[in-house]
Tab-separated table of C-alpha atoms in Angstrom:
chain	number	residue	atom	x	y	z
A	30	MET	CA	8.258	0.786	5.642
A	31	LYS	CA	6.134	-2.133	4.495
A	32	THR	CA	5.761	-2.438	0.728
A	33	ARG	CA	2.275	-3.197	-0.497
A	34	ILE	CA	1.791	-6.582	-2.163
A	35	THR	CA	0.513	-6.035	-5.685
A	36	SER	CA	0.740	-9.505	-7.275
A	37	LYS	CA	0.066	-13.133	-6.400
A	38	HIS	CA	2.543	-14.033	-3.683
A	39	PHE	CA	1.115	-17.333	-2.440
A	40	GLU	CA	0.717	-20.870	-3.716
A	41	TRP	CA	-1.421	-23.685	-2.329
A	42	GLN	CA	0.106	-27.132	-2.734
A	43	ALA	CA	-0.812	-30.773	-2.045
A	44	PHE	CA	1.700	-33.514	-1.204
A	45	ILE	CA	1.000	-36.206	-3.797
A	46	ASN	CA	3.197	-39.181	-4.731
A	47	GLY	CA	6.141	-37.907	-2.722
A	48	ARG	CA	6.207	-34.320	-3.969
A	49	TRP	CA	4.462	-30.998	-3.494
A	50	VAL	CA	2.143	-30.244	-6.411
A	51	PRO	CA	0.565	-26.803	-7.051
A	52	ILE	CA	-3.232	-26.732	-6.792
A	53	GLU	CA	-4.897	-25.169	-9.820
A	54	ASN	CA	-6.993	-22.022	-9.414
A	55	ASP	CA	-5.766	-21.667	-5.854
A	56	TYR	CA	-7.013	-18.088	-5.634
A	57	VAL	CA	-10.414	-19.644	-4.860
A	58	ILE	CA	-8.881	-21.371	-1.828
A	59	GLU	CA	-7.092	-18.164	-0.849
A	60	ALA	CA	-10.259	-16.083	-1.011
A	61	HIS	CA	-11.967	-18.470	1.415
A	62	TYR	CA	-8.916	-18.815	3.648
A	63	THR	CA	-8.761	-15.065	4.267
A	64	GLN	CA	-12.246	-15.194	5.806
A	65	PRO	CA	-11.833	-15.897	9.556
A	66	GLY	CA	-15.113	-17.802	9.744
A	67	ALA	CA	-14.112	-20.269	7.020
A	68	LYS	CA	-13.020	-23.621	8.473
A	69	GLN	CA	-12.817	-25.665	5.288
A	70	ILE	CA	-13.438	-25.785	1.560
A	71	LYS	CA	-14.396	-28.666	-0.732
A	72	LEU	CA	-12.680	-28.956	-4.104
A	73	ASN	CA	-13.415	-31.195	-7.066
A	74	THR	CA	-10.090	-32.515	-8.376
A	75	SER	CA	-8.963	-35.202	-10.814
A	76	SER	CA	-8.454	-37.437	-7.757
A	77	GLY	CA	-11.972	-36.848	-6.444
A	78	CYS	CA	-13.568	-34.425	-4.008
A	79	VAL	CA	-11.021	-33.109	-1.498
A	80	CYS	CA	-12.001	-31.281	1.686
A	81	VAL	CA	-9.306	-28.845	2.865
A	82	ASP	CA	-9.297	-28.104	6.612
A	83	PHE	CA	-7.895	-24.596	7.150
A	84	ASP	CA	-7.162	-25.088	10.848
A	85	LEU	CA	-5.246	-28.349	10.381
A	86	LEU	CA	-4.065	-27.654	6.817
A	87	HIS	CA	-4.667	-31.129	5.510
A	88	GLY	CA	-7.067	-32.490	2.932
A	89	THR	CA	-9.423	-35.452	3.078
A	90	ASN	CA	-10.281	-37.214	-0.166
A	91	MET	CA	-14.004	-37.902	0.175
A	92	THR	CA	-13.734	-40.815	-2.301
A	93	SER	CA	-10.634	-42.732	-1.236
A	94	GLN	CA	-10.494	-41.490	2.398
A	95	CYS	CA	-6.801	-40.615	2.018
A	96	SER	CA	-5.599	-37.414	3.683
A	97	PRO	CA	-3.021	-35.529	1.601
A	98	ASN	CA	-1.019	-32.846	3.361
A	99	ILE	CA	-1.857	-29.326	2.236
A	100	ARG	CA	0.325	-26.270	2.597
A	101	ARG	CA	0.310	-22.607	1.673
A	102	THR	CA	3.637	-21.137	0.613
A	103	CYS	CA	4.387	-17.431	0.590
A	104	ASN	CA	7.067	-15.964	-1.660
A	105	LEU	CA	7.764	-12.287	-1.189
A	106	PRO	CA	10.621	-10.124	-2.480
A	107	PRO	CA	13.017	-8.609	0.072
A	108	GLY	CA	11.413	-5.740	1.952
A	109	GLN	CA	7.868	-7.055	1.614
A	110	THR	CA	5.909	-8.596	4.467
A	111	GLU	CA	2.541	-10.282	4.417
A	112	ASP	CA	-0.308	-8.479	6.145
A	113	MET	CA	-1.666	-10.953	8.712
A	114	ALA	CA	-4.757	-10.537	10.883
A	115	TRP	CA	-5.576	-12.187	14.214
A	116	TYR	CA	-9.170	-12.983	15.176
A	117	PHE	CA	-10.969	-14.352	18.237
A	118	ARG	CA	-14.356	-16.066	18.336
A	119	ASP	CA	-16.749	-13.808	20.246
A	120	ASN	CA	-19.992	-15.749	20.684
A	121	GLN	CA	-21.100	-16.194	17.057
A	122	LEU	CA	-18.743	-13.773	15.308
A	123	TRP	CA	-15.028	-13.673	14.539
A	124	LYS	CA	-13.563	-10.296	15.478
A	125	GLU	CA	-10.154	-8.862	14.714
A	126	TYR	CA	-7.949	-7.744	17.578
A	127	GLY	CA	-7.675	-3.979	17.800
A	128	ARG	CA	-10.947	-3.342	15.976
A	129	GLN	CA	-13.302	-1.707	18.470
A	130	SER	CA	-17.007	-2.426	18.123
A	131	SER	CA	-19.778	-0.173	19.342
A	132	GLY	CA	-20.298	-0.497	23.091
A	133	THR	CA	-17.126	-2.515	23.727
A	134	PHE	CA	-13.735	-1.725	25.220
A	135	PRO	CA	-10.745	-1.670	22.853
A	136	SER	CA	-8.080	-4.351	23.111
A	137	SER	CA	-4.657	-3.201	24.292
A	138	VAL	CA	-3.084	-5.089	21.366
A	139	SER	CA	-3.725	-5.125	17.631
A	140	SER	CA	-3.173	-7.774	14.966
A	141	LYS	CA	0.159	-6.135	14.208
A	142	ASP	CA	1.300	-6.403	17.846
A	143	ILE	CA	0.283	-10.059	18.061
A	144	GLU	CA	1.912	-10.949	14.741
A	145	LEU	CA	5.200	-9.384	15.814
A	146	GLN	CA	5.229	-11.442	19.021
A	147	PHE	CA	4.206	-14.596	17.137
A	148	LEU	CA	7.067	-14.263	14.652
A	149	GLN	CA	9.517	-13.942	17.529
A	150	ASN	CA	8.202	-17.072	19.284
A	151	PRO	CA	5.481	-19.145	17.533
A	152	GLN	CA	5.155	-21.408	20.595
A	153	GLY	CA	4.913	-18.550	23.086
A	154	SER	CA	2.115	-16.266	24.218
A	155	ILE	CA	1.153	-12.628	24.636
A	156	SER	CA	-0.747	-10.951	27.469
A	157	PHE	CA	-3.164	-8.055	26.984
A	158	THR	CA	-6.200	-6.367	28.470
A	159	VAL	CA	-9.675	-5.389	27.342
A	160	GLY	CA	-10.893	-2.747	29.742
A	161	SER	CA	-9.922	-4.049	33.189
A	162	THR	CA	-9.948	-7.731	32.168
A	163	GLY	CA	-6.691	-9.537	31.508
A	164	TYR	CA	-6.174	-12.197	28.841
A	165	THR	CA	-3.449	-14.475	27.530
A	166	LEU	CA	-3.259	-15.507	23.880
A	167	ASP	CA	-1.491	-18.863	23.617
A	168	PHE	CA	0.046	-19.439	20.185
A	169	ALA	CA	0.569	-23.185	20.643
A	170	SER	CA	-3.116	-23.907	21.319
A	171	MET	CA	-4.396	-20.922	19.305
A	172	SER	CA	-6.659	-19.897	22.156
A	173	GLN	CA	-7.443	-16.778	24.172
A	174	ILE	CA	-7.783	-17.347	27.924
A	175	ASN	CA	-9.519	-15.051	30.407
A	176	ILE	CA	-7.072	-14.847	33.323
A	177	THR	CA	-9.873	-14.384	35.876
A	178	THR	CA	-12.471	-16.921	34.739
A	179	GLY	CA	-10.286	-19.328	32.762
A	180	MET	CA	-12.717	-19.189	29.831
A	181	ALA	CA	-10.988	-20.030	26.550
A	182	ARG	CA	-11.920	-18.850	23.076
A	183	ASN	CA	-10.619	-20.042	19.728
A	184	VAL	CA	-8.189	-17.835	17.835
A	185	ARG	CA	-7.312	-17.776	14.144
A	186	ARG	CA	-4.463	-16.223	12.178
A	187	ARG	CA	-5.281	-15.468	8.553
A	188	PRO	CA	-3.754	-13.335	5.785
A	189	LYS	CA	-5.702	-10.271	4.785
A	190	LEU	CA	-7.349	-10.438	1.395
A	191	GLN	CA	-5.262	-8.934	-1.377
A	192	SER	CA	-6.136	-8.404	-5.016
A	193	LEU	CA	-5.867	-11.973	-6.326
A	194	GLY	CA	-6.674	-11.460	-9.978
A	195	ALA	CA	-9.666	-13.762	-9.505
A	196	PRO	CA	-12.761	-13.352	-11.696
A	197	ARG	CA	-15.447	-11.054	-10.314
A	198	TRP	CA	-19.121	-11.952	-10.453
A	199	GLN	CA	-21.639	-9.136	-10.811
A	200	PHE	CA	-25.384	-8.667	-11.235
A	201	LEU	CA	-27.203	-5.864	-13.058
A	202	ASP	CA	-29.150	-4.063	-10.326
A	203	PHE	CA	-32.481	-2.266	-10.778
A	204	ASP	CA	-30.668	1.085	-11.082
A	205	GLY	CA	-28.784	-0.119	-14.158
A	206	VAL	CA	-25.445	-0.456	-12.330
A	207	TRP	CA	-23.371	-3.652	-12.292
A	208	LYS	CA	-22.624	-4.604	-8.678
A	209	ASP	CA	-20.283	-7.194	-7.191
A	210	TYR	CA	-21.653	-10.123	-5.234
A	211	SER	CA	-20.530	-9.432	-1.682
A	212	ARG	CA	-21.473	-10.531	1.814
A	213	ASP	CA	-21.554	-6.852	2.748
A	214	TYR	CA	-24.466	-6.189	0.379
A	215	ASN	CA	-27.948	-6.833	1.841
A	216	ARG	CA	-26.551	-9.630	4.039
A	217	CYS	CA	-25.880	-11.764	0.984
A	218	ASN	CA	-24.573	-15.205	1.973
A	219	VAL	CA	-22.235	-15.573	-1.025
A	220	ALA	CA	-19.394	-13.598	-2.568
A	221	SER	CA	-17.650	-13.782	-5.940
A	222	CYS	CA	-15.249	-16.463	-4.690
A	223	ASP	CA	-18.154	-18.745	-3.703
A	224	ILE	CA	-19.814	-18.374	-7.091
A	225	GLU	CA	-16.523	-18.939	-8.912
A	226	LEU	CA	-15.903	-22.154	-6.980
A	227	LEU	CA	-19.260	-23.631	-8.018
A	228	TYR	CA	-18.907	-22.329	-11.567
A	229	ARG	CA	-15.627	-24.219	-11.952
A	230	GLN	CA	-17.351	-27.407	-10.855
A	231	ASN	CA	-19.408	-27.192	-14.065
A	232	LEU	CA	-22.700	-26.832	-12.230
A	233	GLN	CA	-25.667	-25.431	-14.115
A	234	LYS	CA	-27.301	-23.665	-11.166
A	235	MET	CA	-26.697	-22.508	-7.603
A	236	SER	CA	-28.837	-20.948	-4.877
A	237	PHE	CA	-28.145	-18.162	-2.404
A	238	ALA	CA	-30.016	-15.785	-0.125
A	239	THR	CA	-30.029	-12.214	1.146
A	240	TRP	CA	-31.741	-10.849	4.243
A	241	SER	CA	-35.104	-10.751	2.470
A	242	PHE	CA	-35.131	-13.078	-0.567
A	243	GLU	CA	-33.826	-16.345	-1.975
A	244	TYR	CA	-32.313	-16.476	-5.446
A	245	GLU	CA	-31.126	-18.924	-8.067
A	246	ILE	CA	-28.237	-18.314	-10.451
A	247	SER	CA	-28.211	-20.035	-13.824
A	248	PHE	CA	-24.716	-20.417	-15.255
A	249	THR	CA	-26.265	-21.521	-18.549
A	250	SER	CA	-28.315	-18.375	-19.169
A	251	MET	CA	-26.128	-16.149	-16.935
A	252	THR	CA	-29.144	-14.871	-15.043
A	253	GLN	CA	-30.246	-14.431	-11.439
A	254	GLN	CA	-33.856	-15.203	-10.512
A	255	ASN	CA	-35.726	-14.056	-7.409
A	256	LEU	CA	-37.565	-17.212	-6.327
A	257	GLU	CA	-40.418	-15.247	-4.736
A	258	THR	CA	-41.081	-12.527	-7.321
A	259	ASN	CA	-39.547	-14.360	-10.327
A	260	THR	CA	-37.662	-11.176	-11.234
A	261	MET	CA	-34.763	-11.977	-13.569
A	262	ARG	CA	-31.498	-10.060	-13.689
A	263	LYS	CA	-28.444	-10.445	-15.873
A	264	ILE	CA	-25.172	-11.553	-14.305
A	265	ARG	CA	-21.640	-11.518	-15.655
A	266	ARG	CA	-18.175	-12.897	-14.922
A	267	LEU	CA	-15.269	-10.481	-15.304
A	268	GLU	CA	-11.748	-11.775	-15.858
A	269	GLN	CA	-9.108	-9.604	-14.190
């Protein structure tokens, strides 16, 4: 039986001056990396602004143009395994294998099935069906190929988000309840990890939007302002 991971089990590192060096506050990187649609993240470091490419796992220093290698290590006690998810790019959305959407046929394989095959042969492939259509998922090219049409789609393998101990950002809603910033709430385009990243860059303000309004967060006054109605709400940062 798989044991649930309850503490930080990963570490993001950069290869600098001949050795692997831990990256500070790497839970911010991890929170982005677990999102299948995230391709990269920009970090302000003592060496300048570094852009980390999640697909290639290397960084590009935007100042010096050097490209340090980046890696993610995983250290788990015996008996624990990391919960990995596999996603394919379906038009504009990344969808997890085995998760059936309304009006679609279920895949004959799940993330768990694919991960098991991948661990046995990372350069191999796995065949599956969706309805009557056959596909091959090629691990080497990280692509899904329609056997009939030859159409290829990009595939990504990402860890599922665990409790990282990262600070949570909340706003005081009109009903008097503190609520987390989340992309699942009113189609908000930021989450706590996005706000935390900008906060650590010592910015004074940031902007974001929901399905109906645009907002501005002031880190100085710890407030959120609706740019159309000028309504102000308190925000807070919770250490975990």
